[in-house]
CSV table of C-alpha atoms in Angstrom, one decimal:
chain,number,residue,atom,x,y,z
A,294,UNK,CA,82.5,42.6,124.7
A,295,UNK,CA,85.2,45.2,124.9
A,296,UNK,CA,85.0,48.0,122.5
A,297,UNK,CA,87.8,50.7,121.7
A,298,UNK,CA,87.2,53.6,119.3
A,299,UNK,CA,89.9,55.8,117.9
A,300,UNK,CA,89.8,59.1,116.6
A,301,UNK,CA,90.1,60.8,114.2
A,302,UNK,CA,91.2,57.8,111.7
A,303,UNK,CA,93.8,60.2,109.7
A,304,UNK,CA,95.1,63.1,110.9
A,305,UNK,CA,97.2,65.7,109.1
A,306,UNK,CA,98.7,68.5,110.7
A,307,UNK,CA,101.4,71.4,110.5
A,308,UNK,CA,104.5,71.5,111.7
A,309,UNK,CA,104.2,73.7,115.2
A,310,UNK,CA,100.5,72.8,115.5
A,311,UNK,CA,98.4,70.9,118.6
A,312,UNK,CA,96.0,68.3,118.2
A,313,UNK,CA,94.2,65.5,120.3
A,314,UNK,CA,93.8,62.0,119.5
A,315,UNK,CA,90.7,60.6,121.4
A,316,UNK,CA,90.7,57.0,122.8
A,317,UNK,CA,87.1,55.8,124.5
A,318,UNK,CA,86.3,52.3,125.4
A,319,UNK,CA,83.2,50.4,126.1
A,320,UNK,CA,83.7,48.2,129.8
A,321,UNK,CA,85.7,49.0,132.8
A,322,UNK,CA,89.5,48.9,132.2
A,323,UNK,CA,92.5,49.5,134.7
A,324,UNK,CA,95.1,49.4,131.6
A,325,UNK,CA,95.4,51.5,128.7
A,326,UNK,CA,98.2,51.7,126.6
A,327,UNK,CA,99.7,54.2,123.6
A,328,UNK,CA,101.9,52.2,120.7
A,329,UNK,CA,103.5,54.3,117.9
A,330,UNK,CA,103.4,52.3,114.7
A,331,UNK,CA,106.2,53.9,111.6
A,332,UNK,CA,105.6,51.6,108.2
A,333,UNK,CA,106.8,47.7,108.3
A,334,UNK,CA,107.9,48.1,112.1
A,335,UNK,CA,107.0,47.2,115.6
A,336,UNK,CA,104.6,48.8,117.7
A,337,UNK,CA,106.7,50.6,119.9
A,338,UNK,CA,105.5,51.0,123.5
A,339,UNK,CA,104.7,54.9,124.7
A,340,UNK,CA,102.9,55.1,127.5
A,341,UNK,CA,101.4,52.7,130.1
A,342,UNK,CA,98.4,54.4,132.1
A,343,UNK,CA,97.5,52.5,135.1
A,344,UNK,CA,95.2,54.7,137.3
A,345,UNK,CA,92.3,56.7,137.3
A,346,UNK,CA,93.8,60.6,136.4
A,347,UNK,CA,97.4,59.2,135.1
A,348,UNK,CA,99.0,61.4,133.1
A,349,UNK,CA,102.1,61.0,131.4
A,350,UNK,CA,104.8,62.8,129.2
A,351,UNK,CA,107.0,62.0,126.8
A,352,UNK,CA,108.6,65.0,124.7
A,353,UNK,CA,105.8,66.5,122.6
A,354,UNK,CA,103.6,63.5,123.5
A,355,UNK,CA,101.3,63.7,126.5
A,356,UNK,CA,98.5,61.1,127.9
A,357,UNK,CA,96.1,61.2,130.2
A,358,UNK,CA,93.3,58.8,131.4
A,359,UNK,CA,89.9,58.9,132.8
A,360,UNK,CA,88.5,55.8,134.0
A,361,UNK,CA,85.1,57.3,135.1
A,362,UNK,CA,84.9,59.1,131.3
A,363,UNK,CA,86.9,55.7,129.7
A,364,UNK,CA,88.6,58.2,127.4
A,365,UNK,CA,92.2,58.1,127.2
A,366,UNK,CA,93.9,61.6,125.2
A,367,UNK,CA,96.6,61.3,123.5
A,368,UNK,CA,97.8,65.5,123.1
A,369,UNK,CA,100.3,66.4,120.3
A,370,UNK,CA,102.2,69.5,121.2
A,371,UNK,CA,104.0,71.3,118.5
A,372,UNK,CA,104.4,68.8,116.2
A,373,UNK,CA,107.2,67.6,114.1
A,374,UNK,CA,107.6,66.0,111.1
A,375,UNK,CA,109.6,63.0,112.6
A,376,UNK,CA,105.9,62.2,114.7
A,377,UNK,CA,104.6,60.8,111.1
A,378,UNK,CA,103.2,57.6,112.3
A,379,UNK,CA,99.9,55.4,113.1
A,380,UNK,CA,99.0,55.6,116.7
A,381,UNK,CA,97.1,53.1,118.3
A,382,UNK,CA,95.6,52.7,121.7
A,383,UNK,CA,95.0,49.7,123.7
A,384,UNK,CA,92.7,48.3,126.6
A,385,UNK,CA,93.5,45.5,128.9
A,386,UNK,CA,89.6,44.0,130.2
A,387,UNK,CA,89.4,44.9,133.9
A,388,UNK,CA,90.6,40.9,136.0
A,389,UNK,CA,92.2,39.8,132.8
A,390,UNK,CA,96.0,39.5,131.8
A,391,UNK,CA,96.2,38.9,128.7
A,392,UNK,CA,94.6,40.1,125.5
A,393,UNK,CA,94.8,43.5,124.3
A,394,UNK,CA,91.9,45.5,122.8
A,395,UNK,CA,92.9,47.6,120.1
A,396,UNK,CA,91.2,50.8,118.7
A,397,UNK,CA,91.4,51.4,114.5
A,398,UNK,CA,94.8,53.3,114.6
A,399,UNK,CA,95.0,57.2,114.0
A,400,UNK,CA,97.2,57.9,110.7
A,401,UNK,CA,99.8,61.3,111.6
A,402,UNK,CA,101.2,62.8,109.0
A,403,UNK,CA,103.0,65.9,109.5
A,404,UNK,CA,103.1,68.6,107.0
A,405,UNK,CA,106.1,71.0,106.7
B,66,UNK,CA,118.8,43.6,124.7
B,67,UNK,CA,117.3,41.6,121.3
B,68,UNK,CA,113.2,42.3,120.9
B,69,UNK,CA,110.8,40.4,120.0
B,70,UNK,CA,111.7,39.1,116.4
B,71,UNK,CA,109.5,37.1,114.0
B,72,UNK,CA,109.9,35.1,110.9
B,73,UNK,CA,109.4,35.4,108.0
B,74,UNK,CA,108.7,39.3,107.6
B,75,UNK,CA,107.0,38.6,104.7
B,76,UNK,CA,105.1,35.1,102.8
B,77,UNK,CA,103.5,35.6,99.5
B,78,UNK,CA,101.8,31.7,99.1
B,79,UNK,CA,98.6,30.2,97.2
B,80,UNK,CA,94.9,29.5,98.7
B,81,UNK,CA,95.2,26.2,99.9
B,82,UNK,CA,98.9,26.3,100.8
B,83,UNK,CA,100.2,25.8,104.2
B,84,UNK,CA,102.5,28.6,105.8
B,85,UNK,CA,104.5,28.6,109.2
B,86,UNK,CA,105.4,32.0,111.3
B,87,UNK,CA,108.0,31.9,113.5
B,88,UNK,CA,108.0,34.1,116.9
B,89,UNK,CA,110.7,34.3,119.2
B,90,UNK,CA,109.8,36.5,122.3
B,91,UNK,CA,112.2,38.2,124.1
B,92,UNK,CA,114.2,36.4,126.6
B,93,UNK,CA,112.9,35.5,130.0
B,94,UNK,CA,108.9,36.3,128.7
B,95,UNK,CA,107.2,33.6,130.2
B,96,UNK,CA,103.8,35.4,128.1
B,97,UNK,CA,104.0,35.1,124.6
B,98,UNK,CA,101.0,36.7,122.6
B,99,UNK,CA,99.5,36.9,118.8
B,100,UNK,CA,97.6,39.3,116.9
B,101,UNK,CA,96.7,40.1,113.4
B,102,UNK,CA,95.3,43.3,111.6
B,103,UNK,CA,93.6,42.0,108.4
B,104,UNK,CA,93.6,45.6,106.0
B,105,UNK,CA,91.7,48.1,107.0
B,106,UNK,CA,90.7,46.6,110.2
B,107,UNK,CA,91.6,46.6,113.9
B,108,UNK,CA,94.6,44.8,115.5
B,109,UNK,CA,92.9,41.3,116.8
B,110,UNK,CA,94.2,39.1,119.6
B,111,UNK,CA,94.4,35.5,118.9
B,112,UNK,CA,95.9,33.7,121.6
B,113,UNK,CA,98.4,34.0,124.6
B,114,UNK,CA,100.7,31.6,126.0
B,115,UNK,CA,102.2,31.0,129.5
B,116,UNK,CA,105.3,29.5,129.2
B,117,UNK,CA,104.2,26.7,126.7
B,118,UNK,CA,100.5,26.2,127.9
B,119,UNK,CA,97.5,28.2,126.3
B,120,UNK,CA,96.2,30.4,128.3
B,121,UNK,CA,93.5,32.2,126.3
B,122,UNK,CA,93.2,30.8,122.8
B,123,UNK,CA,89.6,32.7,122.1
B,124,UNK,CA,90.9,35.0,119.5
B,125,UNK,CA,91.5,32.0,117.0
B,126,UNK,CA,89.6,32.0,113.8
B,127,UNK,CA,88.4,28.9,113.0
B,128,UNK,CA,90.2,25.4,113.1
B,129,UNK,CA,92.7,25.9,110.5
B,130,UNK,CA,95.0,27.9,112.4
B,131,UNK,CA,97.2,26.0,115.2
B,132,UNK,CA,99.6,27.4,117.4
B,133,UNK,CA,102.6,25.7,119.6
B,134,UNK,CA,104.9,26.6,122.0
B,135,UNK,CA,107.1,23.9,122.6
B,136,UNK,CA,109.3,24.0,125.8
B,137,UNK,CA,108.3,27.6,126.2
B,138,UNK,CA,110.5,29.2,124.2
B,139,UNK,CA,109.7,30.3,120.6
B,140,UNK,CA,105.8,30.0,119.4
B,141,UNK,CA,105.0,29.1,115.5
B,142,UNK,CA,101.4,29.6,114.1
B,143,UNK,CA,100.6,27.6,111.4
B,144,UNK,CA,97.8,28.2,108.6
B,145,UNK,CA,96.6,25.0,106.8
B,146,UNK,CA,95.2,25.4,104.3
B,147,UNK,CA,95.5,29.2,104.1
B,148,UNK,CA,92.2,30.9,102.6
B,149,UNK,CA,92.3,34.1,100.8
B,150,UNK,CA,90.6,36.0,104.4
B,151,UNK,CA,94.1,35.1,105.6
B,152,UNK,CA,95.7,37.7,104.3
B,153,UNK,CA,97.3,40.4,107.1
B,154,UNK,CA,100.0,41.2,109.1
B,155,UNK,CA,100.2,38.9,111.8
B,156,UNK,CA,101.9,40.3,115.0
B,157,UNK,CA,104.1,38.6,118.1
B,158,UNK,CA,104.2,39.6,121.4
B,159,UNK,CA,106.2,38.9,124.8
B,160,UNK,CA,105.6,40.7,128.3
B,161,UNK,CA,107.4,39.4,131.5
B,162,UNK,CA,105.2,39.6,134.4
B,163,UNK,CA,101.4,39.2,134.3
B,164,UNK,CA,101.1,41.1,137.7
B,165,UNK,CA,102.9,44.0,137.1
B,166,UNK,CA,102.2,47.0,133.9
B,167,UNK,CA,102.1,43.6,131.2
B,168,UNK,CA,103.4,45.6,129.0
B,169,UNK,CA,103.9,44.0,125.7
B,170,UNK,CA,106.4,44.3,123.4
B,171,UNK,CA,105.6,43.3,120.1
B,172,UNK,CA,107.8,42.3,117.5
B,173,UNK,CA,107.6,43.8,113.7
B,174,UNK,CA,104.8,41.5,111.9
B,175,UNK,CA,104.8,39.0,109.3
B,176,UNK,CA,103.1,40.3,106.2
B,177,UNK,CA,101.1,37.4,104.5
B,178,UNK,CA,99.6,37.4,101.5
B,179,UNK,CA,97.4,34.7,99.8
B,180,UNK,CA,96.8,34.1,96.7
């Protein structure tokens, strides 16, 4: 069975500061995903990581994956108040097409 | 373009009761997925449809929870009766192409609550 774990669960930063939210998973994956979560809405799509090494960028939002590790990083550069959300990763099994493995959410909240 | 949009976004009902969510992917999606997050807990898969066949239905708890998808289009997911474990936000979702990214996009929950 396909296991994701998230971390840290809550995170509170400054305004201006880094931080790293950490994404591993248990079985071989070719598919990981980064969904933004604000209160009562959708999970809004961020980055799609297809291949061993992917990294991409996004503003102050970068990930990165390593298959051989099965980590995903999810890096926070200089953040902003208006990055206050949940952020969730997601792993698609390797040979499936369907369902979605979802780690417990990381809670951002973004200090002034 | 509209998203994913689901309905209602929120149903307060009464253990025992019977309740009725509404998803209505976005157009052209032949995939059309559900999840729920009970509190405190992770986002769990339930089932995914292909146009208006089941594909994987292994995420569905227990017998009391039935899903259509009638001519492909919009799904509903009914709880009968609904228990008080129930309770959560259940989520829609609707990707286009099973060989490409698959990404999903997921509509904004319906928040139940029973009783």
């Amino acid at each position: 069975e396909l296991k994701v774990e998230q971390n840290p669960l809550f995170l509170s930063m400054q305004e201006g500061k880094n931080y790293t939210i950490y994404c591993n998973y248990s079985t071989t994956s070719d598919r990981l995903y980064w969904y933004r979560q604000d209160p009562g809405k959708s999970l809004e799509s961020l980055f799609v990581l297809l291949s061993n090494g992917a990294v991409k960028q996004e503003g102050r939002l970068m990930a990165s994956l390593d298959t051989k590790a099965r980590l995903s990083t999810l890096h926070i550069t200089a953040a902003v108040h208006d990055l206050s959300a949940t952020y969730f990763c997601a792993v698609l099994l390797a040979g499936t097409a369907s369902k979605l493995t979802f780690g417990t959410g990381t809670r951002l909240q973004v200090t002034l | 373009e509209a998203g994913v949009t689901q309905f209602p976004s929120h149903s307060v009902i009464e253990k025992g009761q019977t309740v009725t969510l509404r998803c209505d992917p976005i157009s052209g999606h032949d995939n059309l997925y559900w999840y729920r997050r009970v509190m405190g807990k992770e986002i769990k898969f339930l089932l995914h449809f292909v146009k208006e066949s089941k594909q994987d239905e292994s995420g569905m708890p227990n017998n009391r929870f039935l899903a259509e998808r009638t001519g492909g289009t919009y799904s509903t997911l009914k709880v009968q009766p609904a228990e008080l474990e129930d309770s959560g936000v259940y989520f829609c979702a609707s990707s286009q192409n099973r060989l490409a990214a698959n990404e999903q996009f997921f509509g904004p929950g319906t928040r139940l609550t029973v009783l």
